[in-house]
Short mmCIF file of C-alpha atoms and ligand atoms in Angstrom, two decimals:
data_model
loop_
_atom_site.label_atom_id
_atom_site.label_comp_id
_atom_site.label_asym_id
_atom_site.label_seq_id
_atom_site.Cartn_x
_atom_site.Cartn_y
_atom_site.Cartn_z
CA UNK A 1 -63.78 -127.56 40.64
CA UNK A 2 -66.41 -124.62 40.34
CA UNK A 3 -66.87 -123.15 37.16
CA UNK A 4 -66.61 -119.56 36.23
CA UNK A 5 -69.54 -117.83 36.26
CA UNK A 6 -71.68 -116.55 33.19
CA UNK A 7 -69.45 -118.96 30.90
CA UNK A 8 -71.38 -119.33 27.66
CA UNK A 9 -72.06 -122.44 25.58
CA UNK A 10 -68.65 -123.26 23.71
CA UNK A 11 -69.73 -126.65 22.03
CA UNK A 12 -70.40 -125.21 18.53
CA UNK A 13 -67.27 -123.34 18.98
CA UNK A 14 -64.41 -124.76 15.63
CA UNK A 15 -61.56 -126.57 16.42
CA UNK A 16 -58.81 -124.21 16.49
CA UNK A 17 -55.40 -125.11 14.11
CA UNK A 18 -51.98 -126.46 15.85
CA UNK A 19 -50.89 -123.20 14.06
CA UNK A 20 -52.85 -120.29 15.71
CA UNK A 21 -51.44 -122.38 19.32
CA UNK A 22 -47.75 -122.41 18.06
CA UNK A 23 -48.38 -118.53 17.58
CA UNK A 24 -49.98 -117.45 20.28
CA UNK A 25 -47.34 -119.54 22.81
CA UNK A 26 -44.76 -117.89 21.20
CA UNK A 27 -46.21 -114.22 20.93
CA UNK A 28 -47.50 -114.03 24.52
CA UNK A 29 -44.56 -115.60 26.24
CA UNK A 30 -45.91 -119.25 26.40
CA UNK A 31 -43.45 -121.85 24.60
CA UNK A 32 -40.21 -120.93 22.88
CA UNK A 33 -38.74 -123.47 19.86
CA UNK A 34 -35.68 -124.74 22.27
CA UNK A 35 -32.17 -123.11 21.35
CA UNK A 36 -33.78 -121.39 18.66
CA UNK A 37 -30.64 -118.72 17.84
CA UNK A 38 -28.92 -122.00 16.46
CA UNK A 39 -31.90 -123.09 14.17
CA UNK A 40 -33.57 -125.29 16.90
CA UNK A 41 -33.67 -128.95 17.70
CA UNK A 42 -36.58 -130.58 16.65
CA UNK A 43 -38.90 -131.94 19.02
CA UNK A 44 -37.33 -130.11 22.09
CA UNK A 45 -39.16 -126.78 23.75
CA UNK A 46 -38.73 -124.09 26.58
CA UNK A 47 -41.54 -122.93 28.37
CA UNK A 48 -41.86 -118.52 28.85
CA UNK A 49 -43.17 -116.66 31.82
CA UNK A 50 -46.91 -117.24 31.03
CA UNK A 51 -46.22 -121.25 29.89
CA UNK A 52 -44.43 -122.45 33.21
CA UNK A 53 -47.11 -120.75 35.67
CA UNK A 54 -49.59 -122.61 33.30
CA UNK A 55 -47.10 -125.86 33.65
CA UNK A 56 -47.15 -125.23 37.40
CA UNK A 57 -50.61 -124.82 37.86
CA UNK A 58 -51.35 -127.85 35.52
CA UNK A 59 -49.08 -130.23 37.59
CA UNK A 60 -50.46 -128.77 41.05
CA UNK A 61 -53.98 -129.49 40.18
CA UNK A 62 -53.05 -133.16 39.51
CA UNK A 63 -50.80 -133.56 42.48
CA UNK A 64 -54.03 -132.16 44.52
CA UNK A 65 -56.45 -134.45 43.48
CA UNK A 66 -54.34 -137.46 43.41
CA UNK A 67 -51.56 -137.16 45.96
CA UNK A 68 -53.48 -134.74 48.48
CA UNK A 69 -56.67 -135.94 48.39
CA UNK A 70 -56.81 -139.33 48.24
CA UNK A 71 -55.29 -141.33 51.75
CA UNK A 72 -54.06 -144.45 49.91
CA UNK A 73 -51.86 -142.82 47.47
CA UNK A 74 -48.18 -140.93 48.50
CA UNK A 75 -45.89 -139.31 46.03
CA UNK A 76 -42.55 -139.61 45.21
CA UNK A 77 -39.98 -138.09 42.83
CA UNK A 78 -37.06 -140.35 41.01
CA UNK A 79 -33.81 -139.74 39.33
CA UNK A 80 -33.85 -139.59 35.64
CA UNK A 81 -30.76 -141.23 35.61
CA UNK A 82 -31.22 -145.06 37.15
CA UNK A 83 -28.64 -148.16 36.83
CA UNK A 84 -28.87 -149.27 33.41
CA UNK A 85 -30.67 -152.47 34.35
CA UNK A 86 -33.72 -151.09 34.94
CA UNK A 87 -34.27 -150.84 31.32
CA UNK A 88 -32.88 -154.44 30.61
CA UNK A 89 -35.66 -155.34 33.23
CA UNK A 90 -38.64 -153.35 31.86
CA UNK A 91 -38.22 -154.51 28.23
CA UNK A 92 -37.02 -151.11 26.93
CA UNK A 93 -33.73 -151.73 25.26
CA UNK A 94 -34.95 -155.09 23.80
CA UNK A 95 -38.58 -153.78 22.65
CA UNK A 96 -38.65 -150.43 23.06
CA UNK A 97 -38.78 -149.36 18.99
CA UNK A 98 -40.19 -147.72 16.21
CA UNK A 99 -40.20 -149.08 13.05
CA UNK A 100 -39.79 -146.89 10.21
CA UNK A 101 -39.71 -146.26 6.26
CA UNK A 102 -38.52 -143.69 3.72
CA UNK A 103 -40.18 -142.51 0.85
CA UNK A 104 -37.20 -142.89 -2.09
CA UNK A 105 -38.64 -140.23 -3.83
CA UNK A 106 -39.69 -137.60 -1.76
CA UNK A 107 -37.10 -138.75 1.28
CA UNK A 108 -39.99 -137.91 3.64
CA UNK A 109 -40.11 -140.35 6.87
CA UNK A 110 -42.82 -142.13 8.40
CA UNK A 111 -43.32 -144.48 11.41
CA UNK A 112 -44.88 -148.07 10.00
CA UNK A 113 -47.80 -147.74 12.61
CA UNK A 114 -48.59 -144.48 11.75
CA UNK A 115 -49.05 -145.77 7.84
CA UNK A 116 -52.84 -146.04 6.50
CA UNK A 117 -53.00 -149.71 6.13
CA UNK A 118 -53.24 -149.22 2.31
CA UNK A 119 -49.94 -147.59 2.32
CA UNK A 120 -48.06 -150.26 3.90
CA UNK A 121 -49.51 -152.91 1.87
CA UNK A 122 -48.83 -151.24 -1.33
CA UNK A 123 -45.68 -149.63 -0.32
CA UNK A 124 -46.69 -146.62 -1.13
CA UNK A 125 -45.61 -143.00 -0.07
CA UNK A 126 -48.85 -141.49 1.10
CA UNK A 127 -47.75 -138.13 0.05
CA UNK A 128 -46.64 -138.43 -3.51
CA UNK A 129 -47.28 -142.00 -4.08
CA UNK A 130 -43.20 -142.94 -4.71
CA UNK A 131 -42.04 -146.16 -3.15
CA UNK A 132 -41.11 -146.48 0.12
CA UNK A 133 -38.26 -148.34 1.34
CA UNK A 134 -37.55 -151.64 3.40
CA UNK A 135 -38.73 -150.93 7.30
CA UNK A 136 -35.54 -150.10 9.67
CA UNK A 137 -36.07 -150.35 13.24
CA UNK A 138 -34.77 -147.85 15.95
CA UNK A 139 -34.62 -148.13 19.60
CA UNK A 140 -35.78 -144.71 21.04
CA UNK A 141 -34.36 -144.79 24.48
CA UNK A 142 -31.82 -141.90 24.86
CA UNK A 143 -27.93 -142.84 25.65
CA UNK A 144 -26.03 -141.29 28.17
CA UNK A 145 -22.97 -142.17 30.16
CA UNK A 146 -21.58 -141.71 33.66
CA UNK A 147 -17.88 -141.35 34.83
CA UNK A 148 -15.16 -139.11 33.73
CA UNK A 149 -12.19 -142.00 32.71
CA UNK A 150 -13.02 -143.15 28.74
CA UNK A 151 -13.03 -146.59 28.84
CA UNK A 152 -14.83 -146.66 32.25
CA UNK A 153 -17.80 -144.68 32.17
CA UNK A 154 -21.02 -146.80 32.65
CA UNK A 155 -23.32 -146.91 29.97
CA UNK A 156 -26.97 -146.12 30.87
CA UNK A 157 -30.47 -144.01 29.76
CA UNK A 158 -32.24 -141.13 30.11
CA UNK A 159 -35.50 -142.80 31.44
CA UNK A 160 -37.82 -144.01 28.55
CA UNK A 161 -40.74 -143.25 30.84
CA UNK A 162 -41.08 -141.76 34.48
CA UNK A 163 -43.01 -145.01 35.74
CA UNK A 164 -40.35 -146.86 36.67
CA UNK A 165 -39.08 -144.92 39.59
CA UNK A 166 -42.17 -145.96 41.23
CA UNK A 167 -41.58 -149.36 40.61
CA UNK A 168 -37.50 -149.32 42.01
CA UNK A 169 -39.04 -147.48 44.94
CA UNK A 170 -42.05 -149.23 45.59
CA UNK A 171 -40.47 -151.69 48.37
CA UNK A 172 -38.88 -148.34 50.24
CA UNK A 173 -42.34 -146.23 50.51
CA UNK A 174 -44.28 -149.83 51.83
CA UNK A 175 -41.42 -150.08 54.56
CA UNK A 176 -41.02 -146.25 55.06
CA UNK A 177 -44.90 -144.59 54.95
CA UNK A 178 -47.15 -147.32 56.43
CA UNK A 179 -49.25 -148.03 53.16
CA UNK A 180 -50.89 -151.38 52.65
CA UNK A 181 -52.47 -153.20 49.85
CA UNK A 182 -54.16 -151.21 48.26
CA UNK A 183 -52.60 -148.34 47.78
CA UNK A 184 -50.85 -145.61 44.79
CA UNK A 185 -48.13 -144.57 44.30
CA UNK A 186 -47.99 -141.06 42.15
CA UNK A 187 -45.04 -139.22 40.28
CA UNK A 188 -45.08 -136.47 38.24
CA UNK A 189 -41.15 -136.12 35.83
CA UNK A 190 -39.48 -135.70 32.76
CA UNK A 191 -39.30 -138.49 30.21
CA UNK A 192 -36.76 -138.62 27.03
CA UNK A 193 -37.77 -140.09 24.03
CA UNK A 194 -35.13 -140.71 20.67
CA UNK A 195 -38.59 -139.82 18.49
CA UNK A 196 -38.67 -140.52 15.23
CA UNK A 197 -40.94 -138.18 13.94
CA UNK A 198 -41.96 -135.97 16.69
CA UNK A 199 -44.03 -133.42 15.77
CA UNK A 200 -47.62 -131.49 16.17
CA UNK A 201 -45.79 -128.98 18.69
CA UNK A 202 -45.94 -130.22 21.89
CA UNK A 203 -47.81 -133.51 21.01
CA UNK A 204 -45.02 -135.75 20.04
CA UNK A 205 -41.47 -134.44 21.67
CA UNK A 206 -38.50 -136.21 22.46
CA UNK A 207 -38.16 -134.20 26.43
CA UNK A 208 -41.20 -134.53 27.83
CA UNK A 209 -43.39 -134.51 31.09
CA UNK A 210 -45.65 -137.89 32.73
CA UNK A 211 -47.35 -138.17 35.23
CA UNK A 212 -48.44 -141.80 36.61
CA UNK A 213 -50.22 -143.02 39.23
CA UNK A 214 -49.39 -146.56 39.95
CA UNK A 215 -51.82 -148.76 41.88
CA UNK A 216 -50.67 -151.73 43.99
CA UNK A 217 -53.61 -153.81 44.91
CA UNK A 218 -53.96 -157.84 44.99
CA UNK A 219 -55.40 -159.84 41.96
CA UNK A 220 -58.70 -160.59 43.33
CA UNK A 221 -59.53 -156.83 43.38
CA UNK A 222 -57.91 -155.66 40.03
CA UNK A 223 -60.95 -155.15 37.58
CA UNK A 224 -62.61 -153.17 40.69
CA UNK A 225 -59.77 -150.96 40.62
CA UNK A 226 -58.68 -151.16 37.08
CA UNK A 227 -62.65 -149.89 36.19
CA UNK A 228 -62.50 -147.12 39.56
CA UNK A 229 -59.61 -145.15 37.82
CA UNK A 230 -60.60 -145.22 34.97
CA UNK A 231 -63.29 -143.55 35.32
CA UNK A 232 -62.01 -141.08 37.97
CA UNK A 233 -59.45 -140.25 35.61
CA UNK A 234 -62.23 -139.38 32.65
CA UNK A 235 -64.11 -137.20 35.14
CA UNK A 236 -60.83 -135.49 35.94
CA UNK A 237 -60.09 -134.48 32.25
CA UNK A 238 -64.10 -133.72 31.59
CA UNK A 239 -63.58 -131.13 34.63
CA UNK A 240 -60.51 -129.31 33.02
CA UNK A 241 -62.19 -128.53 29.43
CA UNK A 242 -65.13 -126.53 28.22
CA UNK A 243 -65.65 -128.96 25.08
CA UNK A 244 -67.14 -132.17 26.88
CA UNK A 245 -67.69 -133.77 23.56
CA UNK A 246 -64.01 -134.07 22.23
CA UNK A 247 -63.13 -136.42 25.32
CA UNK A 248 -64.03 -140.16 24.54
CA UNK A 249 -62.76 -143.36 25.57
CA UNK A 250 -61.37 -145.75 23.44
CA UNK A 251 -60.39 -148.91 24.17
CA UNK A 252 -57.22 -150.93 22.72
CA UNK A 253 -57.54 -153.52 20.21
CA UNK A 254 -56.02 -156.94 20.65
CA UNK A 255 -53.02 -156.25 18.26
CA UNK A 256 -51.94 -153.33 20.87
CA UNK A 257 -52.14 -154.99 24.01
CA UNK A 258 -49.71 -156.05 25.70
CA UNK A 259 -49.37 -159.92 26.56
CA UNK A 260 -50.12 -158.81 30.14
CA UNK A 261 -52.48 -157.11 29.79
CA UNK A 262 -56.27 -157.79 30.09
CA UNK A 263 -57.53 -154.22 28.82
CA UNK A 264 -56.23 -150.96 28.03
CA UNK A 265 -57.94 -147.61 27.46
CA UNK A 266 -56.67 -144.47 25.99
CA UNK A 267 -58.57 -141.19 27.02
CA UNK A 268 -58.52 -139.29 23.61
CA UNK A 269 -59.06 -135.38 22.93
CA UNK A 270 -60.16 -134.50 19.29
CA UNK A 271 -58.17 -131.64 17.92
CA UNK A 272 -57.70 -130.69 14.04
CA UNK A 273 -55.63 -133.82 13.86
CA UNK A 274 -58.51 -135.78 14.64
CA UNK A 275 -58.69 -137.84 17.81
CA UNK A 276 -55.66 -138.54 19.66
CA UNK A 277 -54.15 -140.13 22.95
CA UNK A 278 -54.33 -137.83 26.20
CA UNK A 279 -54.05 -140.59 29.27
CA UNK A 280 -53.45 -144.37 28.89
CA UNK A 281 -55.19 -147.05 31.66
CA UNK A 282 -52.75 -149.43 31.45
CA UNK A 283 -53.67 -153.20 33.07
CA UNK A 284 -50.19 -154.30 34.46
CA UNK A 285 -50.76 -157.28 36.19
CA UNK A 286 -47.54 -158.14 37.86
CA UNK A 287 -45.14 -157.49 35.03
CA UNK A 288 -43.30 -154.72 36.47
CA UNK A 289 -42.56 -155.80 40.14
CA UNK A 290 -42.22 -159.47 38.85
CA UNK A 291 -39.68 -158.08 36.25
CA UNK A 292 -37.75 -155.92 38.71
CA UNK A 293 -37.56 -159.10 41.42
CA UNK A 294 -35.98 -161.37 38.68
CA UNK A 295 -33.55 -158.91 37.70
CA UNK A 296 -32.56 -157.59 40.67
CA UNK A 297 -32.71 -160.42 43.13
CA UNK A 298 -34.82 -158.47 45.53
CA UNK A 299 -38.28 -159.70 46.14
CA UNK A 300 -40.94 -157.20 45.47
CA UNK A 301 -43.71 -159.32 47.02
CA UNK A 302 -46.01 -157.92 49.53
CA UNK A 303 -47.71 -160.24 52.65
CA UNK A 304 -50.84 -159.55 53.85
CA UNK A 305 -50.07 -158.39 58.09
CA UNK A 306 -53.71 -159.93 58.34
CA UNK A 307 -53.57 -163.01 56.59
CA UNK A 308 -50.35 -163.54 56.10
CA UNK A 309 -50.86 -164.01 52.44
CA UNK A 310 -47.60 -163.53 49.99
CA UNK A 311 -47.89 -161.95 46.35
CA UNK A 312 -46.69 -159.80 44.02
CA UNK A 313 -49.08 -156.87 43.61
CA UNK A 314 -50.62 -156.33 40.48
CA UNK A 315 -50.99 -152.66 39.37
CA UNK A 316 -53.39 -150.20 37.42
CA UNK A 317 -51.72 -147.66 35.54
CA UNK A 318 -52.62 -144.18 34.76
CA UNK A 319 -50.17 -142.54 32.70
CA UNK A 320 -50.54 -139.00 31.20
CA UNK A 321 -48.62 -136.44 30.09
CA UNK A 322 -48.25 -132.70 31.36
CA UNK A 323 -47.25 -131.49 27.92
CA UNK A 324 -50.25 -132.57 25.78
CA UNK A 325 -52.34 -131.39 28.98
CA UNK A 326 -50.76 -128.47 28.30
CA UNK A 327 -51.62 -128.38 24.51
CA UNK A 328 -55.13 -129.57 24.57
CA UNK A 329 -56.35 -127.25 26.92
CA UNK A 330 -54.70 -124.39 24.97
CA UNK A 331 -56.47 -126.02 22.02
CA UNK A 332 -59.90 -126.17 23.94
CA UNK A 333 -60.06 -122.77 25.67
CA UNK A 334 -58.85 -120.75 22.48
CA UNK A 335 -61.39 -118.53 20.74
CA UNK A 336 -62.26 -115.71 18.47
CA UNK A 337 -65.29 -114.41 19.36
CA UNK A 338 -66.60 -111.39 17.38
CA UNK A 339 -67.30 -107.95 18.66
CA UNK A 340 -70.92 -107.04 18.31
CA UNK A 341 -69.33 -103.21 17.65
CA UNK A 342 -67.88 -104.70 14.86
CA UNK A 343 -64.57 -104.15 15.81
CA UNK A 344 -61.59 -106.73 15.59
CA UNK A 345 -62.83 -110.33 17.09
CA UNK A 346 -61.89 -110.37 20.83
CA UNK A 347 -59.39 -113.47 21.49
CA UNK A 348 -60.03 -115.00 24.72
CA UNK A 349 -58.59 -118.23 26.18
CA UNK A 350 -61.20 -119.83 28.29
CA UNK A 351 -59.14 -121.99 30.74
CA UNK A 352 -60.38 -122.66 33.79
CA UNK A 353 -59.66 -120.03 36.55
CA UNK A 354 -58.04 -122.56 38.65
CA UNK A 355 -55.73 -123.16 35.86
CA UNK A 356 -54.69 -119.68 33.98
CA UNK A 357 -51.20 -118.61 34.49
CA UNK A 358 -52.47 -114.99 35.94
CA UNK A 359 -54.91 -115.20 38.08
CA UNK A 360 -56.00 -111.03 37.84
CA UNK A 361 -54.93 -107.61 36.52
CA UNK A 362 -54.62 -104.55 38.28
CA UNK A 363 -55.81 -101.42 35.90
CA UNK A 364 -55.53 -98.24 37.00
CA UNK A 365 -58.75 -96.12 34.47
CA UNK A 366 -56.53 -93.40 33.33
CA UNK A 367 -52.26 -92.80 33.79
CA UNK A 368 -52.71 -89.09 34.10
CA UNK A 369 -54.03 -89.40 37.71
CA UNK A 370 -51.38 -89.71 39.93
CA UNK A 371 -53.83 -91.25 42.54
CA UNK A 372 -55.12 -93.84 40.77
CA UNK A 373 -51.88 -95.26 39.88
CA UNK A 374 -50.60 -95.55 43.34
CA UNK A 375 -54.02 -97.06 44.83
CA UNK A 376 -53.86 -99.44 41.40
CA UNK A 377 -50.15 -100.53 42.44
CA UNK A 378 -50.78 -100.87 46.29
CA UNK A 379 -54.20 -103.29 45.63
CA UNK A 380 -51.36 -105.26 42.74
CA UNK A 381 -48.86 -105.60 45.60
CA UNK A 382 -51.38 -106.73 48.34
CA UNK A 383 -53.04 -109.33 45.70
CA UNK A 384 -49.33 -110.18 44.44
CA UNK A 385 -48.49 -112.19 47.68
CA UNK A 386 -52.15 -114.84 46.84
CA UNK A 387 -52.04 -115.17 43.62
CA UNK A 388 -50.37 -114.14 40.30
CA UNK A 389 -50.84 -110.82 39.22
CA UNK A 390 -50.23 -107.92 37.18
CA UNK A 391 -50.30 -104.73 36.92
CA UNK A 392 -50.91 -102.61 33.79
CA UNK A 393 -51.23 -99.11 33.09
CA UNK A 394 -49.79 -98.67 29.44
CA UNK A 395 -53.15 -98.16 26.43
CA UNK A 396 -56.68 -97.77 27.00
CA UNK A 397 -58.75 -99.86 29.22
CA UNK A 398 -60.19 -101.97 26.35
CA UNK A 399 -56.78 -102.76 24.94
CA UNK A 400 -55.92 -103.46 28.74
CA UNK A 401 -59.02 -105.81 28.86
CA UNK A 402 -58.27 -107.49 25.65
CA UNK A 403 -54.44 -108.30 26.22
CA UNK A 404 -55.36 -110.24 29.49
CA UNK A 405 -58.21 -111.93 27.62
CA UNK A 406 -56.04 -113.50 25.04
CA UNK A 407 -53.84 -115.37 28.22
CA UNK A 408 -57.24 -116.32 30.03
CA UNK A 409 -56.92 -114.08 33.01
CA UNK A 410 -59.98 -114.58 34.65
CA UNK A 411 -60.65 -111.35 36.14
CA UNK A 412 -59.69 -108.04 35.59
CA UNK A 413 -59.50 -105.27 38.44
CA UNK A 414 -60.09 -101.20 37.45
CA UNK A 415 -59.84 -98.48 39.68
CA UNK A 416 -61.94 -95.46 38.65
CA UNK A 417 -62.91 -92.08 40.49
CA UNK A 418 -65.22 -94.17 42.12
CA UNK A 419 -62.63 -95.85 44.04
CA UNK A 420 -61.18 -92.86 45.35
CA UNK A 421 -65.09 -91.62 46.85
CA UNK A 422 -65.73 -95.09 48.21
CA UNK A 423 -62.88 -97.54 48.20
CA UNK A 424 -64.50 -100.18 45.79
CA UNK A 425 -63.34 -101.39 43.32
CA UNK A 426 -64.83 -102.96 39.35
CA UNK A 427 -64.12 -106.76 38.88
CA UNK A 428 -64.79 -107.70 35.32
CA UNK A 429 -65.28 -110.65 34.22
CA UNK A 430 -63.25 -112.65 31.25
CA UNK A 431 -66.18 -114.30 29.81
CA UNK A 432 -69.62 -113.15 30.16
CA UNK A 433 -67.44 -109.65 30.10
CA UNK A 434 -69.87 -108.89 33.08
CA UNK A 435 -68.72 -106.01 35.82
CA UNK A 436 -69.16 -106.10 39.51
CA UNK A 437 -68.52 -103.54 42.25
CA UNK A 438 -66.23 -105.13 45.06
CA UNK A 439 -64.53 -103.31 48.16
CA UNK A 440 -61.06 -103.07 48.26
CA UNK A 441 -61.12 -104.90 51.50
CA UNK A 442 -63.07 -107.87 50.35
CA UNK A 443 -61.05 -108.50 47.35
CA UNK A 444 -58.61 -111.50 48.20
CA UNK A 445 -61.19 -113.22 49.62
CA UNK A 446 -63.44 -112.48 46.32
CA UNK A 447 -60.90 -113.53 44.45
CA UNK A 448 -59.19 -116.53 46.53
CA UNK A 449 -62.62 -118.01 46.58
CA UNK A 450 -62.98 -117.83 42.56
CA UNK A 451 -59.15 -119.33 41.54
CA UNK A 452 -58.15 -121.78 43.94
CA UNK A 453 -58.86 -126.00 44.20
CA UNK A 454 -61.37 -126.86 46.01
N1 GAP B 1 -45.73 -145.77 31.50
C1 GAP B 1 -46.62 -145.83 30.40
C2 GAP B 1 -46.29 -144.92 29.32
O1 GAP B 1 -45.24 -144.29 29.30
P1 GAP B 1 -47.20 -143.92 27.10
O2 GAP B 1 -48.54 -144.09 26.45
O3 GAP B 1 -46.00 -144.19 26.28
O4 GAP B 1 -47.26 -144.83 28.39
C3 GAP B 1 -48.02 -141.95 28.61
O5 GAP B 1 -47.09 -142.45 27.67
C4 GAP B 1 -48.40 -140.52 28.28
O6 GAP B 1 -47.21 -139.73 28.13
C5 GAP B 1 -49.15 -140.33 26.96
O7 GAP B 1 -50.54 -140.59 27.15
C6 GAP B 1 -48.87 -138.90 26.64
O8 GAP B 1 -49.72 -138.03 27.35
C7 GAP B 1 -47.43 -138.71 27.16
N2 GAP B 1 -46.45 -138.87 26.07
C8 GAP B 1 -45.95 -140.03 25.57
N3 GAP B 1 -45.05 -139.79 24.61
C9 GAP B 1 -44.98 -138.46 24.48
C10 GAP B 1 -44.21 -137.57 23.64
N4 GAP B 1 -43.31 -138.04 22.77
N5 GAP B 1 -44.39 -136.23 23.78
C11 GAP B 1 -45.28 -135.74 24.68
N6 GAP B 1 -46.02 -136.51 25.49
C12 GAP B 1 -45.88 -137.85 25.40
#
């Protein structure tokens, strides 16, 4: 991805509150609390006009440069709903829980992991210091039942995580899309989690959005791959922020690994909250499509059409999440950046161009010109057909300019009495602010060439 022009330095920029986010999103049509007229559910959002072309963009970018761009790796996209074996098979309803304790005092609730260490061992509330209560364990999978006749209906989940689709499909994309060993398989879906204590807006929710790559490739090759991804996937998140140095790695500890696995690493963003979990890069081995042959009674293994050779694959994992993508770059682009007029501070969001939900803004200088308007709505509807859009002709220009800065349009379009002599147009800038003269006619391309992948 190219980045925009004339951006300044943002490192020394501070690390915005969850609070200013939850405000904005809700203000400018971002995120909504989900069936908020009843009091809400907690855990559980909708996404407004400006949040789902930022969703869309988001997941497109991801599908691009793993799906499109890469000719060992096809996509599919799985049923939530899956025979209820699946999660017998992948651990989930034996292992899939959080353990948690109540503070008998102040009746708050915490998850056990989540307790400083201190806490725990002193049973200890680490809010008011009351004692806490005896652990209780929950499963957090998320019941749901098929059929119509009580007594009949089939028990099953909402899928604990998207992965697995990949895995019940795996055998049907080798036999239907000519891939070979090694090769990815990528999904992008909703996941439903019975969260105990979800929180930090869209951080921890109980509906919620992965995407995974999984990577089929044979044992001799996995720490090639497994160290490949991992790093492809860092670069990928360093080229979506502005603040390079709240991305790290951080590797799992031997307590949080599972018995499978060899190595994991989390890619971690550092917000207010300090640093938390963006991407995991899971080691697999050849639990999954091991798991999924015993169960079933289908053999996942793959041979070799060279040498004839029989295994189970083993797989990489990379396993992210479209929400918290969504969060942290909210989180990373957001800024209040004071006027040097000494005005109010102009609030700008400094996502990438590729990525903000409207891509430009048509703005006619002044309303009282008939002429303006029309040549302002005629450039809007030509542009509409590329690219999002809008078109604006209620306040002044610098009111204009600042409500598009605080959703990250990148550029802003005016049309002036200039435009009626000579059929050019200015192109402003989001954040250097800076102006450029463009003709009409060479507009989509001037613009196409600053907003799309490439
Ligand atoms: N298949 C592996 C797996 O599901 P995970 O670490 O549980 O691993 C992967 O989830 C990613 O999904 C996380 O890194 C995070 O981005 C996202 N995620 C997990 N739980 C979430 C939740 N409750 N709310 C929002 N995103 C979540």
């Amino acid at each position: 991805m190219t980045q925009t022009e004339n951006r300044p330095s943002v490192s020394d920029t501070p690390l915005v509150p969850i609070e200013t986010i939850v405000s904005l999103c809700k203000r400018r049509g971002f995120v909504y609390p989900n069936s908020e007229i009843y009091g809400g559910v907690a855990g559980i959002y909708d996404f407004g006009p400006l949040g789902v072309e930022l969703r869309n963009n988001i997941r497109r970018y991801w599908w691009w440069s793993m799906v499109q761009t890469n000719d060992n790796i096809v996509g599919i996209e799985g049923a939530i709903i899956t025979n209820r074996k699946v999660w017998e098979a992948s651990g989930h309803v034996e292992n899939f829980v959080d353990r948690l304790v109540d503070c008998k005092n102040c009746k708050r609730r915490f998850r056990l992991d989540h307790l400083p260490a201190e806490n725990v061992e002193q049973n200890k509330c680490p809010v008011c210091g009351g004692e806490l209560t005896e652990p209780r364990t929950f499963n957090l999978l998320m019941e749901t039942y098929l059929g119509v006749v009580e007594g009949e209906r089939m028990q099953t989940y909402l899928r604990g995580e998207a992965c697995q689709n990949i895995y019940l499909d795996y055998d049907n994309v080798l036999k239907s899309s000519r891939m070979q060993v090694p090769f990815g398989i990528c999904q992008i879906g909703k996941a439903f989690r019975n969260e105990v204590t979800p929180g930090n807006f869209l951080f921890r929710q109980r509906e919620f959005e992965q995407w995974d790559l999984q990577f089929f490739v044979h044992s001799s090759e996995m720490q090639q791959w497994f160290d490949y991804w991992k790093e492809r996937r860092f670069e990928w998140y360093q080229g979506i922020i502005n603040h390079k140095d709240r991305l790290r790695f951080r590797a799992h500890g031997s307590d949080e690994l599972a018995h499978y696995a060899k190595q994991a690493f989390d890619i971690e963003y550092r917000t207010v909250l300090g640093w938390q979990e963006w991407e995991g890069i899971h080691w697999r081995q050849d639990w999954d499509l091991s798991r999924h042959s015993q169960y079933s009674g289908h053999d996942l293994s793959y041979t070799n059409p060279v040498t004839g050779e029989k295994f189970i694959p083993w797989i990489v994992e990379t396993s992210g999440g479209v929400d918290r993508t969504f969060l942290f770059l909210l989180l990373d682009a957001y800024e209040e950046e004071p006027d040097p007029a000494g005005k109010e501070p102009r609030t700008v969001l400094r996502l990438h161009p590729m990525l903000a939900p409207v891509k430009v803004a048509v703005l006619p200088l002044q309303k009282n010109k008939e002429e303006l308007l029309n040549t302002a709505k005629n450039i809007h509807k030509r542009l509409q057909r590329l690219m999002v859009s809008q078109y604006d002709d209620v306040a002044n220009i610098g009111r204009r300019y600042r409500r598009q800065d605080e959703i990250g349009t990148p550029y802003c379009v005016t049309v002036d009495f200039q435009t009626l002599d000579d059929q050019t147009v200015t192109v402003r800038e989001r954040d250097g602010m800076t102006q450029v003269r463009v003709a009409i006619n060479e507009l989509p391309a001037y613009l196409l060439e600053r907003v799309t992948w490439k």
